[in-house]
CSV table of C-alpha atoms and ligand atoms in Angstrom, one decimal:
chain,number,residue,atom,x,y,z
S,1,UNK,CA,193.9,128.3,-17.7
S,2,UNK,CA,196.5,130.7,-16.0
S,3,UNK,CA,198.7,129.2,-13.2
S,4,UNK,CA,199.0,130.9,-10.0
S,5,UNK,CA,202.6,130.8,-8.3
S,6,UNK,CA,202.5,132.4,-4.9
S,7,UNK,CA,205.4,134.0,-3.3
S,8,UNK,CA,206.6,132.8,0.0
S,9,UNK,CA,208.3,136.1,0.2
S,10,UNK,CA,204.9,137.4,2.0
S,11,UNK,CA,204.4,134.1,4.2
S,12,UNK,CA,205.3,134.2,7.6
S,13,UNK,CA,208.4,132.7,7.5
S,14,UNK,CA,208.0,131.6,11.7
S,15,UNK,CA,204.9,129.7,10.3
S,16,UNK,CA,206.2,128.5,6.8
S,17,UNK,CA,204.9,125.3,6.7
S,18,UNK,CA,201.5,126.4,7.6
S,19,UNK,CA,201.8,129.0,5.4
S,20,UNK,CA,203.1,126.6,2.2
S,21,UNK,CA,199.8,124.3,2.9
S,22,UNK,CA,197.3,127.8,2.7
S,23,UNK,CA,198.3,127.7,-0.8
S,24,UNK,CA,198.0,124.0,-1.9
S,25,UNK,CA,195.2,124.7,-4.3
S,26,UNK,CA,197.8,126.9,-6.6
S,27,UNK,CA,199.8,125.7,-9.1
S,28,UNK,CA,203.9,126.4,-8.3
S,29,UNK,CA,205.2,127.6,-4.8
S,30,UNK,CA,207.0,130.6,-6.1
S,31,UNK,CA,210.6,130.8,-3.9
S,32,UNK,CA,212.5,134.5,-4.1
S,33,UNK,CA,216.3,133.7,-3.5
S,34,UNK,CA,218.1,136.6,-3.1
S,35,UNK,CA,221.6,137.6,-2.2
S,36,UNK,CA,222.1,141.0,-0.9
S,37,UNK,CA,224.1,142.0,-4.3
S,38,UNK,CA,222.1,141.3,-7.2
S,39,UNK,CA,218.8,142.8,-5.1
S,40,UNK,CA,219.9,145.3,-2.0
S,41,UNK,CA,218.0,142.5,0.0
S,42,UNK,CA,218.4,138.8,1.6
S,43,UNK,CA,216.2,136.0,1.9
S,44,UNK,CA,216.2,132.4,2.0
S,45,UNK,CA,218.6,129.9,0.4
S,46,UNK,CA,219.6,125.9,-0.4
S,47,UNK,CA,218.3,125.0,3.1
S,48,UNK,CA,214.9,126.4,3.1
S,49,UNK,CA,214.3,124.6,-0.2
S,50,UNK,CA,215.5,121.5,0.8
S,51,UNK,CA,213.3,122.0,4.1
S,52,UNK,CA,209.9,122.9,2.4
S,53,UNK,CA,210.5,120.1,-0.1
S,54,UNK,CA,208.6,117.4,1.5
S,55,UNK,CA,206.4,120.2,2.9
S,56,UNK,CA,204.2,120.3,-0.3
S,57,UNK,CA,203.6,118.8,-3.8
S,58,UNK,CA,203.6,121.8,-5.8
S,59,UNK,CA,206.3,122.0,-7.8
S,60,UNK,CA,209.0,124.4,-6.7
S,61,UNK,CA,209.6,127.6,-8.9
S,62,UNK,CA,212.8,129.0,-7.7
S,63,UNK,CA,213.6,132.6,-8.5
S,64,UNK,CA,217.2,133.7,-8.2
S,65,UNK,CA,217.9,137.2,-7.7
S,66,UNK,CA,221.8,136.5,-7.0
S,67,UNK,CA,224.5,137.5,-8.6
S,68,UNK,CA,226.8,134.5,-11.2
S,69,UNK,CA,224.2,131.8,-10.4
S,70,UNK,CA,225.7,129.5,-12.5
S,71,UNK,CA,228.1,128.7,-9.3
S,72,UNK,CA,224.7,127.5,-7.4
S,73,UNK,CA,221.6,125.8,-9.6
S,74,UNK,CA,222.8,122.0,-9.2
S,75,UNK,CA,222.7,122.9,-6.0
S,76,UNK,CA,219.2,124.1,-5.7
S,77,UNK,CA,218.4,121.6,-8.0
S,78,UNK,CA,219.8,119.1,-6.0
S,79,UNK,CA,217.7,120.5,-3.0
S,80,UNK,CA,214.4,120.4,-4.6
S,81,UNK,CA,213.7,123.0,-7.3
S,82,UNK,CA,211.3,122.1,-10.3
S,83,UNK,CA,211.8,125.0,-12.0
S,84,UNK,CA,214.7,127.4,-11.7
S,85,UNK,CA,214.7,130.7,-12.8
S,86,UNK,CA,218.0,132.9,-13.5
S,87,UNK,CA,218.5,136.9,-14.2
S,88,UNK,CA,220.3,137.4,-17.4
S,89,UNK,CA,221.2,140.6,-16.1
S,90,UNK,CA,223.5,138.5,-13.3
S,91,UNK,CA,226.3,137.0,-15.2
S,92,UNK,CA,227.9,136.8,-19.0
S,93,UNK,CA,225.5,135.4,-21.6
S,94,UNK,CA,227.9,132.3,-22.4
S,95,UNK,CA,227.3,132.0,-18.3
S,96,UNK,CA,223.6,131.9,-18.4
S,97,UNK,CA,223.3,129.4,-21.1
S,98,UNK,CA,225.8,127.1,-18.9
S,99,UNK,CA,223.6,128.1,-16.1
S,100,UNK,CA,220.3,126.9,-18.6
S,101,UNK,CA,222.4,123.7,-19.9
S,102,UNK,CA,223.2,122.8,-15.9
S,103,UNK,CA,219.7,122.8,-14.9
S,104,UNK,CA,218.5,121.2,-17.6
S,105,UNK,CA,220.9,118.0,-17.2
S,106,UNK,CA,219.2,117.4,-14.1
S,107,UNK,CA,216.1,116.7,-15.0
S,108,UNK,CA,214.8,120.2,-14.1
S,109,UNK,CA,212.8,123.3,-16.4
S,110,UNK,CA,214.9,126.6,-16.6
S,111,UNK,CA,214.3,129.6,-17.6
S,112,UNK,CA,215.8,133.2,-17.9
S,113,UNK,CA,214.1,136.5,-15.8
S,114,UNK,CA,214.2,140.3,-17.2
S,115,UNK,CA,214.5,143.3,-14.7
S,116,UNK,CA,212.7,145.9,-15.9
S,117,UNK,CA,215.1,148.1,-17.7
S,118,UNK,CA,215.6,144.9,-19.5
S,119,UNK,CA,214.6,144.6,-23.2
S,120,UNK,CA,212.7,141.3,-24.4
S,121,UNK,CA,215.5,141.2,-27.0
S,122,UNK,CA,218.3,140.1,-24.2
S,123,UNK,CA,215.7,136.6,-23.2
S,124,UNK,CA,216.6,136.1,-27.5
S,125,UNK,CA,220.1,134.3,-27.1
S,126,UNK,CA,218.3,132.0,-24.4
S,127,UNK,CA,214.7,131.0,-26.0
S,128,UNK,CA,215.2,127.8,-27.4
S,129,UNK,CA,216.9,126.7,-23.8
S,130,UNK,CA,213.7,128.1,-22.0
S,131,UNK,CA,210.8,126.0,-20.2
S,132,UNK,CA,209.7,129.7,-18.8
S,133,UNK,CA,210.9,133.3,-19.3
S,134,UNK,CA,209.9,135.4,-16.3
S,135,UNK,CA,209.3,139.1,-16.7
S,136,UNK,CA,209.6,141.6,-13.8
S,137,UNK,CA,206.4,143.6,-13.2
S,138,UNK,CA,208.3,145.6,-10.4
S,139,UNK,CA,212.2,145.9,-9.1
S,140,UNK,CA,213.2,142.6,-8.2
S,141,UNK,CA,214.0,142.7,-4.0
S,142,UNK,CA,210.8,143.3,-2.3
S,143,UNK,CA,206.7,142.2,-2.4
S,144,UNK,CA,204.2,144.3,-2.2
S,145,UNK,CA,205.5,146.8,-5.3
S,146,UNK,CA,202.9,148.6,-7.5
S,147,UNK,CA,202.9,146.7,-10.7
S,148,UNK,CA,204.6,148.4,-14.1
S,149,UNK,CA,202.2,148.5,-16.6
S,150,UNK,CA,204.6,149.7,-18.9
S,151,UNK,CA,206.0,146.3,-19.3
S,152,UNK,CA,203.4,144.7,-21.3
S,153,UNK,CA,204.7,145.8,-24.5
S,154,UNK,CA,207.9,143.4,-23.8
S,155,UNK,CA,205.9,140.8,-22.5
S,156,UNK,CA,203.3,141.4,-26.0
S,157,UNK,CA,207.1,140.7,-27.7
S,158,UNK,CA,208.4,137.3,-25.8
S,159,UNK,CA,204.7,136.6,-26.6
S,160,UNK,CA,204.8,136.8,-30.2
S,161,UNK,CA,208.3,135.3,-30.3
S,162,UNK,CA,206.9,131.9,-28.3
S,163,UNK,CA,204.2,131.2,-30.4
S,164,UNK,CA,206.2,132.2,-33.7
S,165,UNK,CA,208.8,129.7,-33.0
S,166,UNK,CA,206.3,127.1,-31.7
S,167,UNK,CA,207.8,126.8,-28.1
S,168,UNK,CA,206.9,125.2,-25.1
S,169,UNK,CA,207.8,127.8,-22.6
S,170,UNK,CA,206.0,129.5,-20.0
S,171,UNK,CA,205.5,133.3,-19.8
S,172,UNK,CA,205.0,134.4,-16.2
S,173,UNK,CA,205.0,137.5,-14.4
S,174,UNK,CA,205.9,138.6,-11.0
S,175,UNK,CA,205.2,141.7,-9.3
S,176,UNK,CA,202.4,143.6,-8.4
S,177,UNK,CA,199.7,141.1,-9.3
S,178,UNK,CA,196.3,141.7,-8.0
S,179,UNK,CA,192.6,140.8,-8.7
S,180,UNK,CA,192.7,143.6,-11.0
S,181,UNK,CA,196.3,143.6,-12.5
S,182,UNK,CA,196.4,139.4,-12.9
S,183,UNK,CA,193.7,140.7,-15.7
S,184,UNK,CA,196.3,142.8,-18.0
S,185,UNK,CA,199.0,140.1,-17.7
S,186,UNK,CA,196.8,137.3,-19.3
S,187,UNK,CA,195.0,139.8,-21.5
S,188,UNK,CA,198.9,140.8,-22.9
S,189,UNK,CA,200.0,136.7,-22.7
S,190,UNK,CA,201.2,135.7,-19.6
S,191,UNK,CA,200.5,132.3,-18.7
S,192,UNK,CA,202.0,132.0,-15.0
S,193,UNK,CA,201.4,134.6,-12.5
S,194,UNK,CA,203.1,135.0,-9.6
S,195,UNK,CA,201.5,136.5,-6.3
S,196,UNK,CA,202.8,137.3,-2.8
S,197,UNK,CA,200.8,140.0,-1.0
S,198,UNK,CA,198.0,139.5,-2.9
S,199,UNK,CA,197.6,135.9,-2.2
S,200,UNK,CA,198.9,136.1,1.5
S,201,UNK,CA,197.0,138.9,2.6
S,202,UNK,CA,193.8,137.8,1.8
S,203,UNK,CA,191.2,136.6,4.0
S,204,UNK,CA,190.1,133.9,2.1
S,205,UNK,CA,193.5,132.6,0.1
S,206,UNK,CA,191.6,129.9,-1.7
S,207,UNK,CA,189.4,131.9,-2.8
S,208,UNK,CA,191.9,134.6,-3.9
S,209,UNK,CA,193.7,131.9,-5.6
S,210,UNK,CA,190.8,131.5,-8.2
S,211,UNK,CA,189.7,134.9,-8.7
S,212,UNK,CA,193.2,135.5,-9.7
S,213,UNK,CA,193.9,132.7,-12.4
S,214,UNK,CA,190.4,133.9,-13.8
Z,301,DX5,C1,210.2,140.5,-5.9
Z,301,DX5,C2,209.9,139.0,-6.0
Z,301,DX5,C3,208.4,138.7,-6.1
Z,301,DX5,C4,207.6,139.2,-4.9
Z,301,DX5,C5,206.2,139.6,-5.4
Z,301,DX5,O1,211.6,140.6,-6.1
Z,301,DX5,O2,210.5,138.5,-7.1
Z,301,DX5,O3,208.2,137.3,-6.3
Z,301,DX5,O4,207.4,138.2,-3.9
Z,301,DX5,O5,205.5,140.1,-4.4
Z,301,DX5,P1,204.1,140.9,-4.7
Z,301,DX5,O6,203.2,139.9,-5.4
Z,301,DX5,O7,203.7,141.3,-3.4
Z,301,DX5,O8,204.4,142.0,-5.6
Z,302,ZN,ZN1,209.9,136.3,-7.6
């Protein structure tokens, strides 16, 4: 079955706590770090996740949209992350796979993210150090984006290349996904989706929760 991540990105961030338990029926807590240079926007940081830690049992899937991360995952590691999620787009390739190697030596799952404009080919160098490769269904930097469907052909590739190889690694997508939309990304092999105003702006989040994984 698919695995919902919502995106605290849409939550009210006065009422985060109430807002991280509206979701406890999902699967990861989806976290969007960003900088203000790798995305023209800022969010939340190494606090935050080491506040909503004890908040909720979901495991943590942090997303970070900053620029040389490799200079930050123990930390968020270290605060609370499960999963940890970096751009390959955001730093040298010999930098992401110290970035992979870090997270993995403590105890966490890491995985690489592709912008759009990025080609499945650039998650290749990374694969085999992958728990989950996370393709971009909008610009990374702000929810409530129309989703690209022009991005399942790479996401039909990373696809293909999992099973091939036998891997254990997550396919998720994040951007854009809706009661219609969470349909193509499973139907073209995503496993994770990702959801911020579609999960937060429903009436009935539960609900929207399990019309979504399908
Ligand atoms: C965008 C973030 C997404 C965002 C998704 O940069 O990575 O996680 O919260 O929001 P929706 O689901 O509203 O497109
Ligand atoms: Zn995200």
């Amino acid at each position: 079955m698919l695995k919902i991540a919502p995106s605290i990105l849409s939550a009210d961030f006065a009422n985060l706590e109430r807002d991280i338990r509206r979701v406890d029926t999902a699967d990861y807590l989806h976290v969007d770090v960003m900088d203000g240079l790798f995305v023209p926007n800022i969010t939340i940081g190494i606090p935050v996740v080491e506040a909503i830690r004890p908040v909720t049992a979901l495991p943590l899937d942090v997303h970070l949209m900053i620029d040389r991360p490799v200079r930050y995952v123990e930390q968020f590691c270290r605060a609370g992350a499960d999963i940890v999620t970096v751009h390959v787009e955001a730093d040298s390739e010999e930098n992401t796979k110290k970035a992979l190697s870090l997270i993995r030596a403590q105890g966490k799952r890491a995985g690489v993210v592709l912008k759009p404009g990025t080609p499945a080919e650039a998650a290749l160098p990374f694969l085999e150090q992958c728990a989950m490769v996370l393709v971009m269904t909008v610009e990374p930097g702000f929810g409530g984006q129309a989703f690209m469907e022009d991005m399942m052909p790479k996401l039909r590739t990373l696809r293909g290349w999992i099973d091939q190889r036998g891997l254990d690694c997550e396919l998720e997508v994040d951007g854009g996904i809706g009661p219609e939309t969470c349909k193509t990304a499973a139907a073209n092999g995503a496993t994770v989706l990702v959801a911020g105003s579609a999960v937060y702006h429903a009436q009935d989040i539960p609900a929207r929760i399990r019309e979504l994984r399908g």
